[in-house]
Amino acid sequence: KINIMKGLTGLLLGVTFVISSLVSAQSHELERPQAFVKNEGQYDKRNWRSDAKVEYGYNRTPFSIYFSKKGWTYRMDKMIKNPKRKQDPENQPKRIIVSELVNVEWIGANSNVEIIPSAPLSSTYSFAMIDPETGKDYSINKVKGYQKILYKNLYPKIDVEFTIHPDGGVKYNVILHPGADPSLLKLKYKPRHT
């Protein structure tokens, strides 16, 4: 049991370091406000989970976080040379995107948890999309972004609030109301990659 806890602690510290490094490297990418952006279809299936609809997304290329009622997903995308191109240059693209994901799932949490946004931005977001079925492009416009999202009643008398940190990145706070049992809060981590 102790070795598992040490391993999980090491994994958490490693993921936190990688995320902090990626977010810091991207801080000068675009001078757009960081936000939790409501999913209006632009983030569908970006968490690779058919059982957890993305409700909000945070994107600082090449790093993203997708929030669902079941937890959240860290996603890091990287463009590389396609190793299959040498065998079939006519039919293979020059470059491909590889993805690394870490799904974080609430264990034993309220499956009907409310995710409540607050501190809305005055600006909105637009997304250029391509329909995978038809290949036609379309836009999703006027999508709202927020500085905070709150998982209300995630566990009895326990809320979790995610906020945009002023120096970059995402922070979270566990809010314990009187009589809360913090031992109920449990997370399961599952890495995935292409």
C-alpha angles and dihedrals in degrees: 000000000000092000090052091051091049090049093049091047090051091048091050093049091047093049091046091051093048092047093048091049094049094046092048091049090053098046092103095041097103129346093235121130115265112237149156099253120207113243110243092165099296093102100039111142093357088124092055090233121123090186097055121056113210109244100176136008136203115199130188102158124269088018127063139170121205119197124207134165088262096054135281141293127221110209128187119185126194131182114224138171109276108250090202093059093085091059096045113014093166096060105025125081119239093238136026135190119242119197134205117196137183114196113204114196130190109235117218093355130148105281089204094053115153118232105207120191122209141172095046120206118240091228127065135215133241128202130199108215138184121212105232091209099051103018090230120139126231139163135241107204141183095026113170125235129200138197094220140031123189127204096212116206093356087159126003106298091351126112128177120210124197117199138182107247114227091230092050137280134054127291129187135206127201108218113206115195120202110293095019119147107219091192088074091070107095132161133200119204122205122177121209133178144172 
